[in-house]
Amino acid sequence: MPALRKRLAPKTMVRAQPLIAVRDVRASSRWYAKLLGVERTSELMRSDHDDLYDRLLSGGSLILQLHAWDEEDHPNLVNADAGPPGHGVLLWFEVDDFGAAVKRARALKAAVVRKPHVNAAPGHREMWIRDPDGYVVVLASPDGEAR
């Protein structure tokens, strides 16, 4: 396995920084922060821009950006009703404490798409829910955790 890991090691690091358009940035930001147990940049450094854009951080790393629909002339962040939210996209988050994340999702009364279950292929647990804008969010334990 070490030889495979070395062969697959990237020459440069790439970090995903997904951005989704939402109807209420402040409400969505609070929802995601509670669900994932993470920080919002709007709490760390207040600005007059908080109703248009916010970032979520885990351990200081950016994990999700939220942007208001139809603001600042950004391509593809216009006309919220043009299609279903996030069709073909899953916002997938690996969480260290799956049980705690499920409790937080239930406390938020998130609409459940798939109840907590084991995905045998990666050997982890998953729960699929919808966020306030209708995006599908997956909470997953680390691979191999459920074996």
PDB file of C-alpha atoms in Angstrom:
ATOM      1  CA  MET A   1       0.000   0.000   0.000  1.00  0.00           C
ATOM      2  CA  PRO A   2       2.797   2.557   0.689  1.00  0.00           C
ATOM      3  CA  ALA A   3       4.054   2.144  -2.902  1.00  0.00           C
ATOM      4  CA  LEU A   4       0.562   2.831  -4.269  1.00  0.00           C
ATOM      5  CA  ARG A   5       0.140   5.825  -1.968  1.00  0.00           C
ATOM      6  CA  LYS A   6       3.490   7.220  -3.137  1.00  0.00           C
ATOM      7  CA  ARG A   7       2.561   6.678  -6.800  1.00  0.00           C
ATOM      8  CA  LEU A   8      -0.782   8.436  -6.306  1.00  0.00           C
ATOM      9  CA  ALA A   9       0.660  11.338  -4.313  1.00  0.00           C
ATOM     10  CA  PRO A  10      -0.074  14.619  -6.083  1.00  0.00           C
ATOM     11  CA  LYS A  11       2.735  16.832  -7.248  1.00  0.00           C
ATOM     12  CA  THR A  12       0.716  19.837  -6.121  1.00  0.00           C
ATOM     13  CA  MET A  13      -2.109  20.162  -3.611  1.00  0.00           C
ATOM     14  CA  VAL A  14      -5.602  20.990  -4.823  1.00  0.00           C
ATOM     15  CA  ARG A  15      -8.380  21.976  -2.448  1.00  0.00           C
ATOM     16  CA  ALA A  16     -12.025  22.047  -3.452  1.00  0.00           C
ATOM     17  CA  GLN A  17     -13.765  25.306  -2.551  1.00  0.00           C
ATOM     18  CA  PRO A  18     -17.381  24.778  -3.659  1.00  0.00           C
ATOM     19  CA  LEU A  19     -19.663  27.790  -3.916  1.00  0.00           C
ATOM     20  CA  ILE A  20     -23.450  27.528  -3.983  1.00  0.00           C
ATOM     21  CA  ALA A  21     -26.039  30.221  -4.567  1.00  0.00           C
ATOM     22  CA  VAL A  22     -28.634  30.545  -1.808  1.00  0.00           C
ATOM     23  CA  ARG A  23     -31.706  32.684  -1.169  1.00  0.00           C
ATOM     24  CA  ASP A  24     -30.674  33.829   2.347  1.00  0.00           C
ATOM     25  CA  VAL A  25     -26.906  33.813   2.933  1.00  0.00           C
ATOM     26  CA  ARG A  26     -27.085  34.555   6.652  1.00  0.00           C
ATOM     27  CA  ALA A  27     -29.696  31.862   7.369  1.00  0.00           C
ATOM     28  CA  SER A  28     -27.911  29.270   5.204  1.00  0.00           C
ATOM     29  CA  SER A  29     -24.577  30.111   6.787  1.00  0.00           C
ATOM     30  CA  ARG A  30     -25.981  29.603  10.294  1.00  0.00           C
ATOM     31  CA  TRP A  31     -27.664  26.338   9.175  1.00  0.00           C
ATOM     32  CA  TYR A  32     -24.453  24.866   7.723  1.00  0.00           C
ATOM     33  CA  ALA A  33     -22.362  26.037  10.696  1.00  0.00           C
ATOM     34  CA  LYS A  34     -24.748  24.274  13.097  1.00  0.00           C
ATOM     35  CA  LEU A  35     -24.994  21.141  10.949  1.00  0.00           C
ATOM     36  CA  LEU A  36     -21.243  20.726  10.500  1.00  0.00           C
ATOM     37  CA  GLY A  37     -20.008  22.304  13.730  1.00  0.00           C
ATOM     38  CA  VAL A  38     -17.810  24.770  11.831  1.00  0.00           C
ATOM     39  CA  GLU A  39     -17.033  28.497  11.841  1.00  0.00           C
ATOM     40  CA  ARG A  40     -18.411  31.234   9.615  1.00  0.00           C
ATOM     41  CA  THR A  41     -16.099  33.990   8.407  1.00  0.00           C
ATOM     42  CA  SER A  42     -18.957  36.419   9.071  1.00  0.00           C
ATOM     43  CA  GLU A  43     -18.488  35.652  12.782  1.00  0.00           C
ATOM     44  CA  LEU A  44     -14.732  36.080  12.621  1.00  0.00           C
ATOM     45  CA  MET A  45     -14.667  39.334  10.633  1.00  0.00           C
ATOM     46  CA  ARG A  46     -17.903  41.242  10.277  1.00  0.00           C
ATOM     47  CA  SER A  47     -18.591  43.218   7.112  1.00  0.00           C
ATOM     48  CA  ASP A  48     -21.441  44.922   5.297  1.00  0.00           C
ATOM     49  CA  HIS A  49     -21.180  42.093   2.737  1.00  0.00           C
ATOM     50  CA  ASP A  50     -22.462  39.305   5.058  1.00  0.00           C
ATOM     51  CA  ASP A  51     -25.920  39.205   3.489  1.00  0.00           C
ATOM     52  CA  LEU A  52     -24.365  38.562   0.031  1.00  0.00           C
ATOM     53  CA  TYR A  53     -21.492  36.170   0.755  1.00  0.00           C
ATOM     54  CA  ASP A  54     -20.087  34.001   3.543  1.00  0.00           C
ATOM     55  CA  ARG A  55     -17.534  31.228   3.949  1.00  0.00           C
ATOM     56  CA  LEU A  56     -17.514  28.172   6.204  1.00  0.00           C
ATOM     57  CA  LEU A  57     -14.243  27.033   7.752  1.00  0.00           C
ATOM     58  CA  SER A  58     -13.239  23.771   9.410  1.00  0.00           C
ATOM     59  CA  GLY A  59      -9.942  23.867  11.264  1.00  0.00           C
ATOM     60  CA  GLY A  60      -9.117  27.065   9.387  1.00  0.00           C
ATOM     61  CA  SER A  61      -9.694  25.468   5.963  1.00  0.00           C
ATOM     62  CA  LEU A  62     -12.398  26.684   3.614  1.00  0.00           C
ATOM     63  CA  ILE A  63     -15.034  23.986   3.029  1.00  0.00           C
ATOM     64  CA  LEU A  64     -17.990  25.877   1.516  1.00  0.00           C
ATOM     65  CA  GLN A  65     -18.843  29.303   0.118  1.00  0.00           C
ATOM     66  CA  LEU A  66     -22.357  30.728   0.055  1.00  0.00           C
ATOM     67  CA  HIS A  67     -23.409  33.506  -2.305  1.00  0.00           C
ATOM     68  CA  ALA A  68     -26.731  35.299  -2.758  1.00  0.00           C
ATOM     69  CA  TRP A  69     -28.611  34.764  -6.001  1.00  0.00           C
ATOM     70  CA  ASP A  70     -28.700  37.642  -8.498  1.00  0.00           C
ATOM     71  CA  GLU A  71     -26.043  39.763  -6.792  1.00  0.00           C
ATOM     72  CA  GLU A  72     -22.793  41.220  -8.141  1.00  0.00           C
ATOM     73  CA  ASP A  73     -23.305  40.058 -11.749  1.00  0.00           C
ATOM     74  CA  HIS A  74     -21.640  36.664 -11.292  1.00  0.00           C
ATOM     75  CA  PRO A  75     -22.257  34.237 -14.163  1.00  0.00           C
ATOM     76  CA  ASN A  76     -24.440  31.263 -13.270  1.00  0.00           C
ATOM     77  CA  LEU A  77     -25.538  32.806  -9.949  1.00  0.00           C
ATOM     78  CA  VAL A  78     -28.662  34.306 -11.473  1.00  0.00           C
ATOM     79  CA  ASN A  79     -32.323  33.298 -11.647  1.00  0.00           C
ATOM     80  CA  ALA A  80     -32.811  30.944  -8.697  1.00  0.00           C
ATOM     81  CA  ASP A  81     -35.938  29.496 -10.287  1.00  0.00           C
ATOM     82  CA  ALA A  82     -34.273  28.525 -13.598  1.00  0.00           C
ATOM     83  CA  GLY A  83     -33.752  24.922 -12.472  1.00  0.00           C
ATOM     84  CA  PRO A  84     -33.852  22.584  -9.496  1.00  0.00           C
ATOM     85  CA  PRO A  85     -31.241  23.435  -6.844  1.00  0.00           C
ATOM     86  CA  GLY A  86     -28.030  21.550  -7.421  1.00  0.00           C
ATOM     87  CA  HIS A  87     -29.455  19.014  -9.850  1.00  0.00           C
ATOM     88  CA  GLY A  88     -26.724  16.419 -10.303  1.00  0.00           C
ATOM     89  CA  VAL A  89     -24.633  17.741  -7.405  1.00  0.00           C
ATOM     90  CA  LEU A  90     -24.213  16.334  -3.901  1.00  0.00           C
ATOM     91  CA  LEU A  91     -22.601  18.490  -1.229  1.00  0.00           C
ATOM     92  CA  TRP A  92     -20.613  15.731   0.453  1.00  0.00           C
ATOM     93  CA  PHE A  93     -18.993  16.210   3.859  1.00  0.00           C
ATOM     94  CA  GLU A  94     -16.886  13.637   5.687  1.00  0.00           C
ATOM     95  CA  VAL A  95     -17.373  14.149   9.419  1.00  0.00           C
ATOM     96  CA  ASP A  96     -15.264  12.676  12.224  1.00  0.00           C
ATOM     97  CA  ASP A  97     -18.246  12.170  14.566  1.00  0.00           C
ATOM     98  CA  PHE A  98     -21.068  10.850  12.407  1.00  0.00           C
ATOM     99  CA  GLY A  99     -23.433  10.304  15.345  1.00  0.00           C
ATOM    100  CA  ALA A 100     -23.090  13.917  16.501  1.00  0.00           C
ATOM    101  CA  ALA A 101     -23.629  15.202  12.946  1.00  0.00           C
ATOM    102  CA  VAL A 102     -26.823  13.116  12.625  1.00  0.00           C
ATOM    103  CA  LYS A 103     -28.079  14.582  15.930  1.00  0.00           C
ATOM    104  CA  ARG A 104     -27.384  18.104  14.653  1.00  0.00           C
ATOM    105  CA  ALA A 105     -29.220  17.364  11.372  1.00  0.00           C
ATOM    106  CA  ARG A 106     -32.220  16.104  13.336  1.00  0.00           C
ATOM    107  CA  ALA A 107     -32.139  19.142  15.649  1.00  0.00           C
ATOM    108  CA  LEU A 108     -32.243  21.369  12.541  1.00  0.00           C
ATOM    109  CA  LYS A 109     -35.267  19.343  11.331  1.00  0.00           C
ATOM    110  CA  ALA A 110     -33.511  18.818   7.995  1.00  0.00           C
ATOM    111  CA  ALA A 111     -35.596  17.047   5.372  1.00  0.00           C
ATOM    112  CA  VAL A 112     -34.241  13.498   5.140  1.00  0.00           C
ATOM    113  CA  VAL A 113     -33.552  12.070   1.680  1.00  0.00           C
ATOM    114  CA  ARG A 114     -31.919   8.848   2.984  1.00  0.00           C
ATOM    115  CA  LYS A 115     -31.834   7.840   6.625  1.00  0.00           C
ATOM    116  CA  PRO A 116     -28.495   6.905   8.210  1.00  0.00           C
ATOM    117  CA  HIS A 117     -27.217   3.729   6.580  1.00  0.00           C
ATOM    118  CA  VAL A 118     -24.013   1.868   5.789  1.00  0.00           C
ATOM    119  CA  ASN A 119     -22.553   2.194   2.311  1.00  0.00           C
ATOM    120  CA  ALA A 120     -20.758  -1.136   1.996  1.00  0.00           C
ATOM    121  CA  ALA A 121     -18.349  -0.191  -0.809  1.00  0.00           C
ATOM    122  CA  PRO A 122     -16.368   2.430   1.162  1.00  0.00           C
ATOM    123  CA  GLY A 123     -17.394   0.884   4.509  1.00  0.00           C
ATOM    124  CA  HIS A 124     -18.756   4.097   5.951  1.00  0.00           C
ATOM    125  CA  ARG A 125     -22.065   5.470   7.221  1.00  0.00           C
ATOM    126  CA  GLU A 126     -24.064   8.114   5.351  1.00  0.00           C
ATOM    127  CA  MET A 127     -27.118  10.303   5.863  1.00  0.00           C
ATOM    128  CA  TRP A 128     -28.597  12.306   2.970  1.00  0.00           C
ATOM    129  CA  ILE A 129     -30.595  15.470   3.742  1.00  0.00           C
ATOM    130  CA  ARG A 130     -31.735  18.699   2.061  1.00  0.00           C
ATOM    131  CA  ASP A 131     -30.544  22.148   3.045  1.00  0.00           C
ATOM    132  CA  PRO A 132     -32.958  25.116   3.280  1.00  0.00           C
ATOM    133  CA  ASP A 133     -32.545  25.826  -0.468  1.00  0.00           C
ATOM    134  CA  GLY A 134     -33.130  22.215  -1.508  1.00  0.00           C
ATOM    135  CA  TYR A 135     -29.526  21.171  -2.186  1.00  0.00           C
ATOM    136  CA  VAL A 136     -28.780  17.546  -1.261  1.00  0.00           C
ATOM    137  CA  VAL A 137     -26.196  17.309   1.527  1.00  0.00           C
ATOM    138  CA  VAL A 138     -24.500  14.042   2.444  1.00  0.00           C
ATOM    139  CA  LEU A 139     -22.921  13.475   5.844  1.00  0.00           C
ATOM    140  CA  ALA A 140     -20.449  10.578   5.741  1.00  0.00           C
ATOM    141  CA  SER A 141     -18.207   8.952   8.318  1.00  0.00           C
ATOM    142  CA  PRO A 142     -14.592   8.250   7.307  1.00  0.00           C
ATOM    143  CA  ASP A 143     -14.058   5.397   4.823  1.00  0.00           C
ATOM    144  CA  GLY A 144     -13.724   2.049   6.545  1.00  0.00           C
ATOM    145  CA  GLU A 145     -15.275   3.274   9.801  1.00  0.00           C
ATOM    146  CA  ALA A 146     -18.337   0.993   9.520  1.00  0.00           C
ATOM    147  CA  ARG A 147     -16.472  -2.240   8.691  1.00  0.00           C
TER     148      ARG A 147
END
